[in-house]
Structures are given as structure tokens and as C-alpha cells.
Amino acid sequence: MSVLARSLVENGLQIAARRAPTRRPRTELRIPGEHSVPIYEQELWTSRQRQASSIHEIAYRACFKPQLPAYFIERLTRAGDVVYDPFSGRGTTAIEAALRGRNVIVNDVNPLTVILTYPRLELPNVTEIDARLRALRFTPRPASDMDLSMFFHPDTQYELLGLREYLYRRLRGGDEDAADRWIRMVATNRLTGHSPGFFSVYTLPPNQAVSPEDQLRINNRLKQEPEYRDIRALILKKTLQLQGRLSAAERFLLRQAAVNARLLSRDARATSDIPSGTVQLTVTSPPFLDVVQYARDNWLRCWFNGFDADKIGNDLTMSGAVEEWEAEMANVFRELYRVTRTGGWVAFEVGEVRRGTVKLEEIVAPLGVRAGFQCTAILINAQRFTKTANIWGVKNNNLGTNSNRIVLYRKA
Ligand SMILES: C[S@@+](CC[C@H](N)C(=O)[O-])C[C@H]1O[C@@H](n2cnc3c(N)ncnc32)[C@H](O)[C@@H]1O
């Protein structure tokens, strides 16, 4: 039995040893003053093995596949345990944990995370959402604070501004309910994209909003003008896609998780709202140096929700220099050590950056150890060229974040 399989079994959890990596370590990583950490490289999960839930299908830059958190949640936690993600993004870890009856804590300095995650736990019924969409009445001239005509047909822009104003009024008046939050989440996701399923004319994928100037250039190059899109119809269509394949049991588990879920918008280094020694498992993926510009890519989503994208950009960890990134992650690990309970785990996923020349897993492994964790293994998910990668034109093992490299720690 491999070191990892043995340590997982010794943890007393119901783990079939055959499901843990069984190949001998390909190499080891030496951490100064510590034991060597085994590195396992193999296909840990395949999309064929497990079809992810449709409820995940909203776009976010550098999100990981649901199979990744599922792999660790199933092996390292039991029902009722707390599962945490300090860099939660669209909330992939939270949704996978909720679907397995775990308690969830979500954190991301970007407040869009709460907008995107909570409604998919709270899960209002499709009939309620449909009724609310039908009941929407917009003021004759909703206020526009910027020119968005390069993205939207005038009638679409009128509906979008009306919806934005309606949601703002409901929030400010303390009347916002689950149906409003769901509509806000889906609309945020449908603003711009590369198919008629989005409110905009053809543009980059929804998690990468281009600037108005760049959109004008795209329109000129493609000789295109925005066509009318019925935003109510598109929100309902996406709602059916997200919820359509959920079973009654999954609906129940998501809603149950919403009751106790904690959703924070803090810097991952300072999360005093989370009591010490409470988290059984953290599954997370930090910003990889300055590879992804989350604030810039989300400027239109921020505008729709009344957030200041520049301020969020200043709050994000966005280090171009490896040493700076390392110092910030060292503080993240100190905080993770505080919130993790004895016997708990951290699965810290980093991508391959700068064409493989910087191995972030080798940088973070000693950081966790210095914070007090035992580094148990490094797992590299050897994925074949995936559908997602093909769509976005990202070459596997080349441009960055496609091969998952997970450093696994335990608090002894
Ligand atoms: C790689 S993404 C995580 C994506 C996530 N795993 C998912 O599936 O959607 C990294 C996230 O870290 C967030 N972030 C950056 N700096 C942060 C900080 N100092 N504290 C908390 N979150 C931060 C970004 O907003 C971004 O959502």
C-alpha cells in the first residue's frame, strides 16, 4: 500500500485502498529539515468516471473542475464535517461539499463569490423564479451611468438597466429574497459571452469581459451589431440548465447546506470570523502569481452588482514576483493552520505556471510545513487534453493552469 493510501486509511476514514493512488512515488520532494514528500503522478479522476452536477455550470476564471474537491471531500471528511475554501471563486468546493452533506465555509476577497455561490445553495424553485421574471416591470427610463451600446442592443440594454435598478431597489429596501438572488446570479453570469445564450453581441467568454474599446474593435472586425436578446427568456433558460438535472436528494442537500453556510468576503490571511480548530478539510486553489486578472475580467459583473472593480483589484493577491507571492501564501498557511482541527487536512492546488518553469507546488510545500502542518504528499493529476482546454484553446501542460498539482497536508 502506498504511503498516501496508508496515511489515509490510518486516519480511520472509510477509504477503499484501491481508490487511493497506488503507483510507487515517481519522485520525492526534499523539504529542508523535514522528511521527503512523495510525489504521485497519475490520473486521479476522469470526467468519464463522474459526471459533475449541472448546478456548477457557471463560468469563473481559473475555476477547478468539481472532480477535484470531490476527490478529497469523499476521502477525508464525513457528513457534518466543515469543508472550507479560502479562495472560493465560483464556489466549486462549497457546492461539492454541500452535495455530500458537509457544512461549508466559503471565502473570497472578491464579493462576486457570494453572489455566485449562495443562490445555488439556497436554490429557489424554478416556478418561483419564472413567476418573478414575469412580474418584473421596469421604469420607463432606467438610469444609465455608462455607454454599453457596443455590447447590447438598445432594447436589451433597457431591460438590463431595469433589472439592475430593480435588484438594487430590492436590496436597499431589505426586500431581496431567494428568487431575486437567483436572478441576480444568473444575470451576472449571462451578461456577455460568445453565443446567443448571453445578453451581449458576440464577445469573449463570460468570465473575461473585454473593455468597451476592445469590444468596438471586435464589432468592427466581425462587422457585427448587437441583436436584441430577451433577458427574461435567457435567465429562465439558464435556470433550467442549472437546475434541470438535479435530483430531489441533491436539492435537499444543497438547501440544507445553505442554512448553516458561512460566506465571507475577506482576505484569506485574516479570517477571524472562522473559529479556531473547526475545519476538517480545506480544498483550495490560490491565485497563481499574476496569471489571471480577476478584477479586470470581472469589471462588467462588478458594474452590474454595484461593486468597485478597482478596489477589488487592489485587495486581490496579484504578485508577479514569486518571493512576494510566497510571503503572502505563508500568511495564508498560518491562518489555515489556526482554523484546521487536529487530524484535519488541507489540499492546496496550484497550476503549472510560466510554461512549467516555476513549480508552485515545490514552493508551497515548505510553507505549510513551516506553519505547522505535515506535508503528506504531492498529487499531480495527469490529465489528458480536456474538453474545457480545447474550447478555450489552452494547451495542456503548457500555458498554465490545466495540470492540477495538489499539495496535501495534515494537522497532526
Ligand atoms: C484560482 S481562483 C479560485 C477558483 C475556485 N477554485 C473555483 O473553482 O472557482 C483564486 C481566487 O482567489 C481570490 N483571491 C485572490 N486574492 C485573494 C486574497 N488575498 N484573499 C482571498 N481571496 C483571494 C480571487 O478572487 C479568485 O477568486
mmCIF file of C-alpha atoms and ligand atoms in Angstrom, residues 60 62-64 86-90 92 107-110 266-268 285-287 294 316-317, ligand 1:
data_model
loop_
_atom_site.group_PDB
_atom_site.id
_atom_site.type_symbol
_atom_site.label_atom_id
_atom_site.label_comp_id
_atom_site.label_asym_id
_atom_site.label_seq_id
_atom_site.Cartn_x
_atom_site.Cartn_y
_atom_site.Cartn_z
ATOM 1 C CA TYR A 60 -15.341 31.841 -13.477
ATOM 2 C CA ALA A 62 -9.384 29.601 -13.276
ATOM 3 C CA CYS A 63 -12.118 27.609 -11.568
ATOM 4 C CA PHE A 64 -11.245 23.989 -10.922
ATOM 5 C CA PRO A 86 -10.429 30.430 1.378
ATOM 6 C CA PHE A 87 -10.124 31.293 -2.360
ATOM 7 C CA SER A 88 -13.572 30.096 -3.312
ATOM 8 C CA GLY A 89 -14.147 31.710 -6.737
ATOM 9 C CA ARG A 90 -17.449 30.458 -8.147
ATOM 10 C CA THR A 92 -16.908 24.754 -6.642
ATOM 11 C CA ASN A 107 -14.371 32.878 1.440
ATOM 12 C CA ASP A 108 -13.044 35.052 -1.357
ATOM 13 C CA VAL A 109 -11.915 38.650 -1.269
ATOM 14 C CA ASN A 110 -13.970 39.130 -4.446
ATOM 15 C CA ARG A 266 -12.192 38.545 3.485
ATOM 16 C CA ASP A 267 -8.512 38.407 2.731
ATOM 17 C CA ALA A 268 -7.629 34.733 3.152
ATOM 18 C CA SER A 285 -6.644 26.881 -5.300
ATOM 19 C CA PRO A 286 -4.981 30.285 -4.750
ATOM 20 C CA PRO A 287 -4.366 32.969 -7.376
ATOM 21 C CA TYR A 294 -9.761 38.630 -11.833
ATOM 22 C CA LEU A 316 -6.570 40.709 -4.527
ATOM 23 C CA THR A 317 -3.288 38.874 -4.150
HETATM 24 C C1 LIG B 1 -7.809 30.227 -8.783
HETATM 25 S S1 LIG B 1 -9.158 31.216 -8.237
HETATM 26 C C2 LIG B 1 -10.120 30.060 -7.343
HETATM 27 C C3 LIG B 1 -11.175 29.422 -8.196
HETATM 28 C C4 LIG B 1 -12.013 28.413 -7.443
HETATM 29 N N1 LIG B 1 -11.230 27.234 -7.068
HETATM 30 C C5 LIG B 1 -13.198 27.977 -8.298
HETATM 31 O O1 LIG B 1 -13.351 26.778 -8.576
HETATM 32 O O2 LIG B 1 -13.947 28.848 -8.741
HETATM 33 C C6 LIG B 1 -8.442 32.209 -6.994
HETATM 34 C C7 LIG B 1 -9.406 33.118 -6.249
HETATM 35 O O3 LIG B 1 -8.672 33.781 -5.224
HETATM 36 C C8 LIG B 1 -9.291 35.034 -4.967
HETATM 37 N N2 LIG B 1 -8.329 35.842 -4.203
HETATM 38 C C9 LIG B 1 -7.229 36.493 -4.658
HETATM 39 N N3 LIG B 1 -6.544 37.047 -3.644
HETATM 40 C C10 LIG B 1 -7.232 36.749 -2.507
HETATM 41 C C11 LIG B 1 -7.000 37.018 -1.127
HETATM 42 N N4 LIG B 1 -5.918 37.676 -0.721
HETATM 43 N N5 LIG B 1 -7.891 36.529 -0.234
HETATM 44 C C12 LIG B 1 -8.981 35.825 -0.640
HETATM 45 N N6 LIG B 1 -9.256 35.558 -1.940
HETATM 46 C C13 LIG B 1 -8.378 35.994 -2.865
HETATM 47 C C14 LIG B 1 -9.666 35.535 -6.355
HETATM 48 O O4 LIG B 1 -10.727 36.470 -6.272
HETATM 49 C C15 LIG B 1 -10.071 34.222 -7.056
HETATM 50 O O5 LIG B 1 -11.457 34.055 -6.979
#
